[in-house]
Structures are given as structure tokens and as C-alpha cells.
Amino acid sequence: MARIAGVDLPPNKRLWVGLDGNLRHRQQRARSIAEKSNVDATKKIKDLTEEEVTRLRAEIEAEGRVEGDLRKETQMNVRRLIEIQCYRGLRHRRNLPVRGQRTHTNARDP
């Protein structure tokens, strides 16, 4: 089982799917990480060698942000919008749709 950046990757999935789901990398970014580290993105995670896992781990750490850091950054952005009291921040504060969706029939709290 491969463990990268504190996250266990599912052994029966392809590499790009595992990176996409668990480390919050989108498909294109996951494939580019695999390409940079010279690992086949369609290879299953259980078939990776220790050397390939080490190269992937080094590439992901060099690239920077992973799951917890991305979540923290998103929360800080929302908090900043709320503090400056812009329209989007007010919508976040009231738990209403932020991007212009209708609220007459949808987006109601039960």
C-alpha cells in the first residue's frame, strides 16, 4: 500500500485516480505529476515499486500543496470574503448560494 503525504492510496485503483480522489489533485494535474516522476499513470497503485513511490512522493512534496493545505487555503479565502463583507461573503455567512443560483424553489434548508 502506498502512503504519500500522510494519505493511504487505494491499492486497486489506477495511479491517476488515486491521486485525484485522495490528494485532491485533479485528473490533469495527477497525470502531469506521474509524467514528471517517470511513472505510468495507468498503472495500478499496488503494482508500483518502492522506487516509483519514492519518486512520486518527492514530486508531490516539491509541487507543494496537498489535501490539508488546499482545504486550509480555501477556508482562509472564504473567511477573507466574510471579513471584508463583500456580496459573496454575505452569501457565505447566510449559507445561501454564492454563484447566482435561484433560491425560490431550490437551496432551502429543511
PDB file of N, CA and C in Angstrom:
ATOM      1  N   MET A   1       0.850  -1.174   0.000  1.00  0.00           N
ATOM      2  CA  MET A   1       0.000   0.000   0.000  1.00  0.00           C
ATOM      3  C   MET A   1       0.897   1.239   0.000  1.00  0.00           C
ATOM      4  N   ALA A   2       0.595   2.154  -0.879  1.00  0.00           N
ATOM      5  CA  ALA A   2       1.389   3.376  -0.993  1.00  0.00           C
ATOM      6  C   ALA A   2       0.830   4.446  -0.060  1.00  0.00           C
ATOM      7  N   ARG A   3       1.714   5.093   0.652  1.00  0.00           N
ATOM      8  CA  ARG A   3       1.325   6.191   1.547  1.00  0.00           C
ATOM      9  C   ARG A   3       2.116   7.414   1.113  1.00  0.00           C
ATOM     10  N   ILE A   4       1.387   8.427   0.637  1.00  0.00           N
ATOM     11  CA  ILE A   4       2.020   9.639   0.134  1.00  0.00           C
ATOM     12  C   ILE A   4       1.380  10.834   0.826  1.00  0.00           C
ATOM     13  N   ALA A   5       2.211  11.696   1.381  1.00  0.00           N
ATOM     14  CA  ALA A   5       1.764  12.926   2.051  1.00  0.00           C
ATOM     15  C   ALA A   5       0.752  12.633   3.150  1.00  0.00           C
ATOM     16  N   GLY A   6       0.954  11.540   3.890  1.00  0.00           N
ATOM     17  CA  GLY A   6       0.076  11.218   5.008  1.00  0.00           C
ATOM     18  C   GLY A   6      -1.254  10.624   4.615  1.00  0.00           C
ATOM     19  N   VAL A   7      -1.403  10.202   3.350  1.00  0.00           N
ATOM     20  CA  VAL A   7      -2.663   9.651   2.871  1.00  0.00           C
ATOM     21  C   VAL A   7      -2.393   8.276   2.256  1.00  0.00           C
ATOM     22  N   ASP A   8      -3.192   7.282   2.647  1.00  0.00           N
ATOM     23  CA  ASP A   8      -3.086   5.953   2.034  1.00  0.00           C
ATOM     24  C   ASP A   8      -3.836   5.965   0.712  1.00  0.00           C
ATOM     25  N   LEU A   9      -3.150   5.556  -0.340  1.00  0.00           N
ATOM     26  CA  LEU A   9      -3.791   5.491  -1.653  1.00  0.00           C
ATOM     27  C   LEU A   9      -4.453   4.126  -1.820  1.00  0.00           C
ATOM     28  N   PRO A  10      -5.639   4.064  -2.426  1.00  0.00           N
ATOM     29  CA  PRO A  10      -6.331   2.781  -2.600  1.00  0.00           C
ATOM     30  C   PRO A  10      -5.552   1.870  -3.548  1.00  0.00           C
ATOM     31  N   PRO A  11      -5.233   0.649  -3.133  1.00  0.00           N
ATOM     32  CA  PRO A  11      -4.338  -0.204  -3.925  1.00  0.00           C
ATOM     33  C   PRO A  11      -4.917  -0.708  -5.237  1.00  0.00           C
ATOM     34  N   ASN A  12      -6.227  -0.825  -5.359  1.00  0.00           N
ATOM     35  CA  ASN A  12      -6.814  -1.417  -6.561  1.00  0.00           C
ATOM     36  C   ASN A  12      -7.161  -0.401  -7.640  1.00  0.00           C
ATOM     37  N   LYS A  13      -6.845   0.848  -7.434  1.00  0.00           N
ATOM     38  CA  LYS A  13      -7.173   1.882  -8.428  1.00  0.00           C
ATOM     39  C   LYS A  13      -5.937   2.259  -9.227  1.00  0.00           C
ATOM     40  N   ARG A  14      -6.184   2.882 -10.354  1.00  0.00           N
ATOM     41  CA  ARG A  14      -5.085   3.389 -11.173  1.00  0.00           C
ATOM     42  C   ARG A  14      -4.442   4.569 -10.448  1.00  0.00           C
ATOM     43  N   LEU A  15      -3.205   4.875 -10.825  1.00  0.00           N
ATOM     44  CA  LEU A  15      -2.455   5.920 -10.132  1.00  0.00           C
ATOM     45  C   LEU A  15      -3.139   7.270 -10.229  1.00  0.00           C
ATOM     46  N   TRP A  16      -3.563   7.658 -11.419  1.00  0.00           N
ATOM     47  CA  TRP A  16      -4.157   8.995 -11.560  1.00  0.00           C
ATOM     48  C   TRP A  16      -5.481   9.098 -10.822  1.00  0.00           C
ATOM     49  N   VAL A  17      -6.226   8.001 -10.707  1.00  0.00           N
ATOM     50  CA  VAL A  17      -7.496   8.015  -9.970  1.00  0.00           C
ATOM     51  C   VAL A  17      -7.223   8.161  -8.475  1.00  0.00           C
ATOM     52  N   GLY A  18      -6.218   7.452  -7.977  1.00  0.00           N
ATOM     53  CA  GLY A  18      -5.878   7.538  -6.556  1.00  0.00           C
ATOM     54  C   GLY A  18      -5.405   8.924  -6.164  1.00  0.00           C
ATOM     55  N   LEU A  19      -4.585   9.535  -7.012  1.00  0.00           N
ATOM     56  CA  LEU A  19      -4.126  10.897  -6.729  1.00  0.00           C
ATOM     57  C   LEU A  19      -5.277  11.883  -6.821  1.00  0.00           C
ATOM     58  N   ASP A  20      -6.174  11.652  -7.766  1.00  0.00           N
ATOM     59  CA  ASP A  20      -7.315  12.547  -7.970  1.00  0.00           C
ATOM     60  C   ASP A  20      -8.232  12.532  -6.755  1.00  0.00           C
ATOM     61  N   GLY A  21      -8.551  11.340  -6.253  1.00  0.00           N
ATOM     62  CA  GLY A  21      -9.520  11.249  -5.177  1.00  0.00           C
ATOM     63  C   GLY A  21      -8.974  11.586  -3.807  1.00  0.00           C
ATOM     64  N   ASN A  22      -7.788  11.127  -3.492  1.00  0.00           N
ATOM     65  CA  ASN A  22      -7.317  11.232  -2.116  1.00  0.00           C
ATOM     66  C   ASN A  22      -6.461  12.449  -1.836  1.00  0.00           C
ATOM     67  N   LEU A  23      -5.691  12.887  -2.785  1.00  0.00           N
ATOM     68  CA  LEU A  23      -4.813  14.020  -2.518  1.00  0.00           C
ATOM     69  C   LEU A  23      -5.354  15.326  -3.088  1.00  0.00           C
ATOM     70  N   ARG A  24      -6.580  15.291  -3.607  1.00  0.00           N
ATOM     71  CA  ARG A  24      -7.238  16.484  -4.129  1.00  0.00           C
ATOM     72  C   ARG A  24      -6.522  17.081  -5.333  1.00  0.00           C
ATOM     73  N   HIS A  25      -5.863  16.239  -6.110  1.00  0.00           N
ATOM     74  CA  HIS A  25      -5.301  16.690  -7.374  1.00  0.00           C
ATOM     75  C   HIS A  25      -6.306  16.335  -8.453  1.00  0.00           C
ATOM     76  N   ARG A  26      -6.561  17.222  -9.348  1.00  0.00           N
ATOM     77  CA  ARG A  26      -7.472  16.916 -10.440  1.00  0.00           C
ATOM     78  C   ARG A  26      -6.771  16.008 -11.431  1.00  0.00           C
ATOM     79  N   GLN A  27      -7.523  15.467 -12.380  1.00  0.00           N
ATOM     80  CA  GLN A  27      -7.014  14.445 -13.287  1.00  0.00           C
ATOM     81  C   GLN A  27      -5.797  14.926 -14.070  1.00  0.00           C
ATOM     82  N   GLN A  28      -5.865  16.107 -14.628  1.00  0.00           N
ATOM     83  CA  GLN A  28      -4.748  16.593 -15.436  1.00  0.00           C
ATOM     84  C   GLN A  28      -3.497  16.788 -14.579  1.00  0.00           C
ATOM     85  N   ARG A  29      -3.660  17.336 -13.396  1.00  0.00           N
ATOM     86  CA  ARG A  29      -2.516  17.551 -12.512  1.00  0.00           C
ATOM     87  C   ARG A  29      -1.923  16.220 -12.046  1.00  0.00           C
ATOM     88  N   ALA A  30      -2.792  15.243 -11.763  1.00  0.00           N
ATOM     89  CA  ALA A  30      -2.311  13.928 -11.341  1.00  0.00           C
ATOM     90  C   ALA A  30      -1.515  13.266 -12.458  1.00  0.00           C
ATOM     91  N   ARG A  31      -1.983  13.377 -13.681  1.00  0.00           N
ATOM     92  CA  ARG A  31      -1.255  12.790 -14.809  1.00  0.00           C
ATOM     93  C   ARG A  31       0.078  13.505 -15.037  1.00  0.00           C
ATOM     94  N   SER A  32       0.101  14.831 -14.863  1.00  0.00           N
ATOM     95  CA  SER A  32       1.358  15.555 -15.057  1.00  0.00           C
ATOM     96  C   SER A  32       2.374  15.204 -13.963  1.00  0.00           C
ATOM     97  N   ILE A  33       1.913  14.982 -12.732  1.00  0.00           N
ATOM     98  CA  ILE A  33       2.808  14.561 -11.649  1.00  0.00           C
ATOM     99  C   ILE A  33       3.407  13.197 -11.974  1.00  0.00           C
ATOM    100  N   ALA A  34       2.579  12.285 -12.471  1.00  0.00           N
ATOM    101  CA  ALA A  34       3.076  10.958 -12.830  1.00  0.00           C
ATOM    102  C   ALA A  34       4.078  11.047 -13.976  1.00  0.00           C
ATOM    103  N   GLU A  35       3.799  11.912 -14.938  1.00  0.00           N
ATOM    104  CA  GLU A  35       4.709  12.066 -16.074  1.00  0.00           C
ATOM    105  C   GLU A  35       6.049  12.655 -15.637  1.00  0.00           C
ATOM    106  N   LYS A  36       6.021  13.656 -14.761  1.00  0.00           N
ATOM    107  CA  LYS A  36       7.258  14.274 -14.286  1.00  0.00           C
ATOM    108  C   LYS A  36       8.119  13.297 -13.494  1.00  0.00           C
ATOM    109  N   SER A  37       7.471  12.385 -12.785  1.00  0.00           N
ATOM    110  CA  SER A  37       8.226  11.430 -11.978  1.00  0.00           C
ATOM    111  C   SER A  37       8.512  10.123 -12.722  1.00  0.00           C
ATOM    112  N   ASN A  38       8.244  10.100 -14.030  1.00  0.00           N
ATOM    113  CA  ASN A  38       8.521   8.938 -14.890  1.00  0.00           C
ATOM    114  C   ASN A  38       7.822   7.667 -14.403  1.00  0.00           C
ATOM    115  N   VAL A  39       6.526   7.795 -14.079  1.00  0.00           N
ATOM    116  CA  VAL A  39       5.717   6.654 -13.664  1.00  0.00           C
ATOM    117  C   VAL A  39       4.502   6.605 -14.584  1.00  0.00           C
ATOM    118  N   ASP A  40       4.104   5.408 -14.985  1.00  0.00           N
ATOM    119  CA  ASP A  40       2.931   5.250 -15.844  1.00  0.00           C
ATOM    120  C   ASP A  40       1.677   5.563 -15.039  1.00  0.00           C
ATOM    121  N   ALA A  41       0.877   6.525 -15.499  1.00  0.00           N
ATOM    122  CA  ALA A  41      -0.309   6.968 -14.770  1.00  0.00           C
ATOM    123  C   ALA A  41      -1.422   5.927 -14.784  1.00  0.00           C
ATOM    124  N   THR A  42      -1.383   4.993 -15.730  1.00  0.00           N
ATOM    125  CA  THR A  42      -2.432   3.978 -15.808  1.00  0.00           C
ATOM    126  C   THR A  42      -2.091   2.719 -15.018  1.00  0.00           C
ATOM    127  N   LYS A  43      -0.943   2.696 -14.392  1.00  0.00           N
ATOM    128  CA  LYS A  43      -0.519   1.559 -13.589  1.00  0.00           C
ATOM    129  C   LYS A  43      -1.301   1.533 -12.277  1.00  0.00           C
ATOM    130  N   LYS A  44      -1.650   0.349 -11.816  1.00  0.00           N
ATOM    131  CA  LYS A  44      -2.365   0.256 -10.536  1.00  0.00           C
ATOM    132  C   LYS A  44      -1.401   0.540  -9.391  1.00  0.00           C
ATOM    133  N   ILE A  45      -1.936   1.091  -8.320  1.00  0.00           N
ATOM    134  CA  ILE A  45      -1.099   1.520  -7.201  1.00  0.00           C
ATOM    135  C   ILE A  45      -0.425   0.325  -6.528  1.00  0.00           C
ATOM    136  N   LYS A  46      -1.100  -0.819  -6.484  1.00  0.00           N
ATOM    137  CA  LYS A  46      -0.489  -1.992  -5.852  1.00  0.00           C
ATOM    138  C   LYS A  46       0.690  -2.533  -6.655  1.00  0.00           C
ATOM    139  N   ASP A  47       0.786  -2.168  -7.937  1.00  0.00           N
ATOM    140  CA  ASP A  47       1.876  -2.641  -8.785  1.00  0.00           C
ATOM    141  C   ASP A  47       3.079  -1.701  -8.802  1.00  0.00           C
ATOM    142  N   LEU A  48       3.011  -0.592  -8.084  1.00  0.00           N
ATOM    143  CA  LEU A  48       4.128   0.352  -8.065  1.00  0.00           C
ATOM    144  C   LEU A  48       5.284  -0.202  -7.245  1.00  0.00           C
ATOM    145  N   THR A  49       6.488   0.072  -7.696  1.00  0.00           N
ATOM    146  CA  THR A  49       7.658  -0.326  -6.918  1.00  0.00           C
ATOM    147  C   THR A  49       7.975   0.753  -5.885  1.00  0.00           C
ATOM    148  N   GLU A  50       8.831   0.419  -4.936  1.00  0.00           N
ATOM    149  CA  GLU A  50       9.211   1.395  -3.901  1.00  0.00           C
ATOM    150  C   GLU A  50       9.906   2.609  -4.517  1.00  0.00           C
ATOM    151  N   GLU A  51      10.694   2.365  -5.541  1.00  0.00           N
ATOM    152  CA  GLU A  51      11.398   3.464  -6.207  1.00  0.00           C
ATOM    153  C   GLU A  51      10.411   4.433  -6.856  1.00  0.00           C
ATOM    154  N   GLU A  52       9.362   3.888  -7.502  1.00  0.00           N
ATOM    155  CA  GLU A  52       8.351   4.741  -8.136  1.00  0.00           C
ATOM    156  C   GLU A  52       7.572   5.531  -7.095  1.00  0.00           C
ATOM    157  N   VAL A  53       7.252   4.890  -5.981  1.00  0.00           N
ATOM    158  CA  VAL A  53       6.528   5.582  -4.908  1.00  0.00           C
ATOM    159  C   VAL A  53       7.393   6.711  -4.340  1.00  0.00           C
ATOM    160  N   THR A  54       8.684   6.458  -4.204  1.00  0.00           N
ATOM    161  CA  THR A  54       9.602   7.481  -3.691  1.00  0.00           C
ATOM    162  C   THR A  54       9.675   8.665  -4.642  1.00  0.00           C
ATOM    163  N   ARG A  55       9.747   8.391  -5.953  1.00  0.00           N
ATOM    164  CA  ARG A  55       9.785   9.489  -6.935  1.00  0.00           C
ATOM    165  C   ARG A  55       8.487  10.281  -6.923  1.00  0.00           C
ATOM    166  N   LEU A  56       7.342   9.578  -6.816  1.00  0.00           N
ATOM    167  CA  LEU A  56       6.052  10.274  -6.739  1.00  0.00           C
ATOM    168  C   LEU A  56       5.985  11.154  -5.494  1.00  0.00           C
ATOM    169  N   ARG A  57       6.402  10.594  -4.361  1.00  0.00           N
ATOM    170  CA  ARG A  57       6.366  11.346  -3.106  1.00  0.00           C
ATOM    171  C   ARG A  57       7.220  12.606  -3.204  1.00  0.00           C
ATOM    172  N   ALA A  58       8.405  12.481  -3.799  1.00  0.00           N
ATOM    173  CA  ALA A  58       9.293  13.637  -3.944  1.00  0.00           C
ATOM    174  C   ALA A  58       8.679  14.689  -4.860  1.00  0.00           C
ATOM    175  N   GLU A  59       8.054  14.257  -5.945  1.00  0.00           N
ATOM    176  CA  GLU A  59       7.443  15.202  -6.894  1.00  0.00           C
ATOM    177  C   GLU A  59       6.260  15.933  -6.267  1.00  0.00           C
ATOM    178  N   ILE A  60       5.443  15.209  -5.508  1.00  0.00           N
ATOM    179  CA  ILE A  60       4.278  15.832  -4.867  1.00  0.00           C
ATOM    180  C   ILE A  60       4.721  16.817  -3.797  1.00  0.00           C
ATOM    181  N   GLU A  61       5.734  16.463  -3.026  1.00  0.00           N
ATOM    182  CA  GLU A  61       6.224  17.378  -1.997  1.00  0.00           C
ATOM    183  C   GLU A  61       6.884  18.597  -2.618  1.00  0.00           C
ATOM    184  N   ALA A  62       7.549  18.418  -3.758  1.00  0.00           N
ATOM    185  CA  ALA A  62       8.171  19.561  -4.438  1.00  0.00           C
ATOM    186  C   ALA A  62       7.120  20.488  -5.022  1.00  0.00           C
ATOM    187  N   GLU A  63       6.009  19.902  -5.464  1.00  0.00           N
ATOM    188  CA  GLU A  63       4.946  20.702  -6.062  1.00  0.00           C
ATOM    189  C   GLU A  63       4.217  21.550  -5.023  1.00  0.00           C
ATOM    190  N   GLY A  64       4.213  21.096  -3.782  1.00  0.00           N
ATOM    191  CA  GLY A  64       3.656  21.948  -2.740  1.00  0.00           C
ATOM    192  C   GLY A  64       2.392  21.421  -2.117  1.00  0.00           C
ATOM    193  N   ARG A  65       1.303  22.114  -2.322  1.00  0.00           N
ATOM    194  CA  ARG A  65       0.080  21.906  -1.563  1.00  0.00           C
ATOM    195  C   ARG A  65      -0.576  20.552  -1.844  1.00  0.00           C
ATOM    196  N   VAL A  66      -1.028  19.930  -0.759  1.00  0.00           N
ATOM    197  CA  VAL A  66      -1.822  18.707  -0.845  1.00  0.00           C
ATOM    198  C   VAL A  66      -3.066  18.888  -0.001  1.00  0.00           C
ATOM    199  N   GLU A  67      -3.767  17.834   0.274  1.00  0.00           N
ATOM    200  CA  GLU A  67      -5.115  17.829   0.823  1.00  0.00           C
ATOM    201  C   GLU A  67      -5.364  18.860   1.928  1.00  0.00           C
ATOM    202  N   GLY A  68      -4.675  18.764   3.046  1.00  0.00           N
ATOM    203  CA  GLY A  68      -4.936  19.658   4.178  1.00  0.00           C
ATOM    204  C   GLY A  68      -4.610  21.102   3.862  1.00  0.00           C
ATOM    205  N   ASP A  69      -3.517  21.328   3.134  1.00  0.00           N
ATOM    206  CA  ASP A  69      -3.128  22.691   2.784  1.00  0.00           C
ATOM    207  C   ASP A  69      -4.144  23.336   1.851  1.00  0.00           C
ATOM    208  N   LEU A  70      -4.659  22.578   0.887  1.00  0.00           N
ATOM    209  CA  LEU A  70      -5.656  23.119  -0.032  1.00  0.00           C
ATOM    210  C   LEU A  70      -6.953  23.464   0.703  1.00  0.00           C
ATOM    211  N   ARG A  71      -7.359  22.596   1.634  1.00  0.00           N
ATOM    212  CA  ARG A  71      -8.581  22.853   2.400  1.00  0.00           C
ATOM    213  C   ARG A  71      -8.417  24.102   3.264  1.00  0.00           C
ATOM    214  N   LYS A  72      -7.234  24.246   3.884  1.00  0.00           N
ATOM    215  CA  LYS A  72      -6.968  25.401   4.725  1.00  0.00           C
ATOM    216  C   LYS A  72      -6.974  26.691   3.903  1.00  0.00           C
ATOM    217  N   GLU A  73      -6.390  26.631   2.708  1.00  0.00           N
ATOM    218  CA  GLU A  73      -6.356  27.802   1.840  1.00  0.00           C
ATOM    219  C   GLU A  73      -7.762  28.222   1.419  1.00  0.00           C
ATOM    220  N   THR A  74      -8.619  27.246   1.104  1.00  0.00           N
ATOM    221  CA  THR A  74     -10.000  27.550   0.725  1.00  0.00           C
ATOM    222  C   THR A  74     -10.742  28.199   1.886  1.00  0.00           C
ATOM    223  N   GLN A  75     -10.575  27.672   3.084  1.00  0.00           N
ATOM    224  CA  GLN A  75     -11.238  28.243   4.254  1.00  0.00           C
ATOM    225  C   GLN A  75     -10.770  29.675   4.523  1.00  0.00           C
ATOM    226  N   MET A  76      -9.480  29.924   4.325  1.00  0.00           N
ATOM    227  CA  MET A  76      -8.960  31.277   4.520  1.00  0.00           C
ATOM    228  C   MET A  76      -9.544  32.244   3.496  1.00  0.00           C
ATOM    229  N   ASN A  77      -9.717  31.795   2.253  1.00  0.00           N
ATOM    230  CA  ASN A  77     -10.309  32.646   1.222  1.00  0.00           C
ATOM    231  C   ASN A  77     -11.753  33.000   1.565  1.00  0.00           C
ATOM    232  N   VAL A  78     -12.533  32.019   2.036  1.00  0.00           N
ATOM    233  CA  VAL A  78     -13.924  32.278   2.411  1.00  0.00           C
ATOM    234  C   VAL A  78     -13.975  33.208   3.615  1.00  0.00           C
ATOM    235  N   ARG A  79     -13.102  32.996   4.588  1.00  0.00           N
ATOM    236  CA  ARG A  79     -13.066  33.846   5.776  1.00  0.00           C
ATOM    237  C   ARG A  79     -12.735  35.296   5.404  1.00  0.00           C
ATOM    238  N   ARG A  80     -11.818  35.458   4.448  1.00  0.00           N
ATOM    239  CA  ARG A  80     -11.461  36.803   3.991  1.00  0.00           C
ATOM    240  C   ARG A  80     -12.668  37.488   3.340  1.00  0.00           C
ATOM    241  N   LEU A  81     -13.424  36.754   2.530  1.00  0.00           N
ATOM    242  CA  LEU A  81     -14.616  37.323   1.896  1.00  0.00           C
ATOM    243  C   LEU A  81     -15.643  37.749   2.946  1.00  0.00           C
ATOM    244  N   ILE A  82     -15.787  36.937   3.986  1.00  0.00           N
ATOM    245  CA  ILE A  82     -16.740  37.276   5.044  1.00  0.00           C
ATOM    246  C   ILE A  82     -16.278  38.515   5.805  1.00  0.00           C
ATOM    247  N   GLU A  83     -14.977  38.614   6.086  1.00  0.00           N
ATOM    248  CA  GLU A  83     -14.455  39.750   6.851  1.00  0.00           C
ATOM    249  C   GLU A  83     -14.589  41.069   6.112  1.00  0.00           C
ATOM    250  N   ILE A  84     -14.378  41.068   4.796  1.00  0.00           N
ATOM    251  CA  ILE A  84     -14.472  42.337   4.063  1.00  0.00           C
ATOM    252  C   ILE A  84     -15.909  42.663   3.687  1.00  0.00           C
ATOM    253  N   GLN A  85     -16.839  41.773   4.031  1.00  0.00           N
ATOM    254  CA  GLN A  85     -18.270  41.967   3.856  1.00  0.00           C
ATOM    255  C   GLN A  85     -18.663  42.270   2.410  1.00  0.00           C
ATOM    256  N   CYS A  86     -18.060  41.551   1.504  1.00  0.00           N
ATOM    257  CA  CYS A  86     -18.481  41.680   0.116  1.00  0.00           C
ATOM    258  C   CYS A  86     -19.737  40.822  -0.079  1.00  0.00           C
ATOM    259  N   TYR A  87     -20.335  40.923  -1.256  1.00  0.00           N
ATOM    260  CA  TYR A  87     -21.575  40.204  -1.522  1.00  0.00           C
ATOM    261  C   TYR A  87     -21.400  38.702  -1.341  1.00  0.00           C
ATOM    262  N   ARG A  88     -20.326  38.164  -1.894  1.00  0.00           N
ATOM    263  CA  ARG A  88     -20.081  36.725  -1.771  1.00  0.00           C
ATOM    264  C   ARG A  88     -19.883  36.325  -0.313  1.00  0.00           C
ATOM    265  N   GLY A  89     -19.216  37.175   0.457  1.00  0.00           N
ATOM    266  CA  GLY A  89     -19.009  36.883   1.867  1.00  0.00           C
ATOM    267  C   GLY A  89     -20.319  36.858   2.636  1.00  0.00           C
ATOM    268  N   LEU A  90     -21.221  37.779   2.323  1.00  0.00           N
ATOM    269  CA  LEU A  90     -22.530  37.798   2.987  1.00  0.00           C
ATOM    270  C   LEU A  90     -23.335  36.545   2.643  1.00  0.00           C
ATOM    271  N   ARG A  91     -23.249  36.113   1.384  1.00  0.00           N
ATOM    272  CA  ARG A  91     -23.943  34.895   0.978  1.00  0.00           C
ATOM    273  C   ARG A  91     -23.366  33.678   1.711  1.00  0.00           C
ATOM    274  N   HIS A  92     -22.052  33.623   1.883  1.00  0.00           N
ATOM    275  CA  HIS A  92     -21.442  32.533   2.643  1.00  0.00           C
ATOM    276  C   HIS A  92     -21.918  32.563   4.087  1.00  0.00           C
ATOM    277  N   ARG A  93     -21.958  33.737   4.684  1.00  0.00           N
ATOM    278  CA  ARG A  93     -22.359  33.869   6.078  1.00  0.00           C
ATOM    279  C   ARG A  93     -23.787  33.359   6.293  1.00  0.00           C
ATOM    280  N   ARG A  94     -24.677  33.627   5.339  1.00  0.00           N
ATOM    281  CA  ARG A  94     -26.079  33.228   5.463  1.00  0.00           C
ATOM    282  C   ARG A  94     -26.364  31.828   4.928  1.00  0.00           C
ATOM    283  N   ASN A  95     -25.320  31.127   4.479  1.00  0.00           N
ATOM    284  CA  ASN A  95     -25.467  29.791   3.903  1.00  0.00           C
ATOM    285  C   ASN A  95     -26.427  29.767   2.721  1.00  0.00           C
ATOM    286  N   LEU A  96     -26.310  30.765   1.859  1.00  0.00           N
ATOM    287  CA  LEU A  96     -27.097  30.843   0.638  1.00  0.00           C
ATOM    288  C   LEU A  96     -26.195  30.588  -0.560  1.00  0.00           C
ATOM    289  N   PRO A  97     -26.749  30.290  -1.727  1.00  0.00           N
ATOM    290  CA  PRO A  97     -25.912  30.085  -2.914  1.00  0.00           C
ATOM    291  C   PRO A  97     -25.112  31.336  -3.240  1.00  0.00           C
ATOM    292  N   VAL A  98     -23.861  31.144  -3.588  1.00  0.00           N
ATOM    293  CA  VAL A  98     -22.940  32.256  -3.794  1.00  0.00           C
ATOM    294  C   VAL A  98     -22.867  32.666  -5.253  1.00  0.00           C
ATOM    295  N   ARG A  99     -23.104  31.735  -6.166  1.00  0.00           N
ATOM    296  CA  ARG A  99     -22.823  31.992  -7.572  1.00  0.00           C
ATOM    297  C   ARG A  99     -24.061  32.267  -8.420  1.00  0.00           C
ATOM    298  N   GLY A 100     -25.079  32.855  -7.848  1.00  0.00           N
ATOM    299  CA  GLY A 100     -26.205  33.313  -8.637  1.00  0.00           C
ATOM    300  C   GLY A 100     -27.294  32.295  -8.885  1.00  0.00           C
ATOM    301  N   GLN A 101     -27.287  31.183  -8.174  1.00  0.00           N
ATOM    302  CA  GLN A 101     -28.348  30.208  -8.367  1.00  0.00           C
ATOM    303  C   GLN A 101     -29.651  30.737  -7.784  1.00  0.00           C
ATOM    304  N   ARG A 102     -30.750  30.173  -8.237  1.00  0.00           N
ATOM    305  CA  ARG A 102     -32.045  30.620  -7.742  1.00  0.00           C
ATOM    306  C   ARG A 102     -32.303  30.077  -6.339  1.00  0.00           C
ATOM    307  N   THR A 103     -33.090  30.809  -5.568  1.00  0.00           N
ATOM    308  CA  THR A 103     -33.391  30.385  -4.205  1.00  0.00           C
ATOM    309  C   THR A 103     -34.898  30.250  -3.985  1.00  0.00           C
ATOM    310  N   HIS A 104     -35.696  30.536  -5.013  1.00  0.00           N
ATOM    311  CA  HIS A 104     -37.149  30.459  -4.851  1.00  0.00           C
ATOM    312  C   HIS A 104     -37.604  29.023  -4.609  1.00  0.00           C
ATOM    313  N   THR A 105     -37.083  28.087  -5.398  1.00  0.00           N
ATOM    314  CA  THR A 105     -37.514  26.695  -5.230  1.00  0.00           C
ATOM    315  C   THR A 105     -36.393  25.790  -4.747  1.00  0.00           C
ATOM    316  N   ASN A 106     -35.157  26.191  -4.911  1.00  0.00           N
ATOM    317  CA  ASN A 106     -34.030  25.347  -4.518  1.00  0.00           C
ATOM    318  C   ASN A 106     -33.247  26.029  -3.410  1.00  0.00           C
ATOM    319  N   ALA A 107     -32.255  25.351  -2.893  1.00  0.00           N
ATOM    320  CA  ALA A 107     -31.308  25.901  -1.913  1.00  0.00           C
ATOM    321  C   ALA A 107     -31.996  26.287  -0.610  1.00  0.00           C
ATOM    322  N   ARG A 108     -33.052  25.541  -0.261  1.00  0.00           N
ATOM    323  CA  ARG A 108     -33.714  25.806   1.017  1.00  0.00           C
ATOM    324  C   ARG A 108     -33.200  24.858   2.067  1.00  0.00           C
ATOM    325  N   ASP A 109     -33.157  25.338   3.285  1.00  0.00           N
ATOM    326  CA  ASP A 109     -32.827  24.459   4.404  1.00  0.00           C
ATOM    327  C   ASP A 109     -34.089  23.719   4.823  1.00  0.00           C
ATOM    328  N   PRO A 110     -33.981  22.458   5.154  1.00  0.00           N
ATOM    329  CA  PRO A 110     -35.181  21.687   5.544  1.00  0.00           C
ATOM    330  C   PRO A 110     -35.740  22.135   6.865  1.00  0.00           C
TER     331      PRO A 110
END
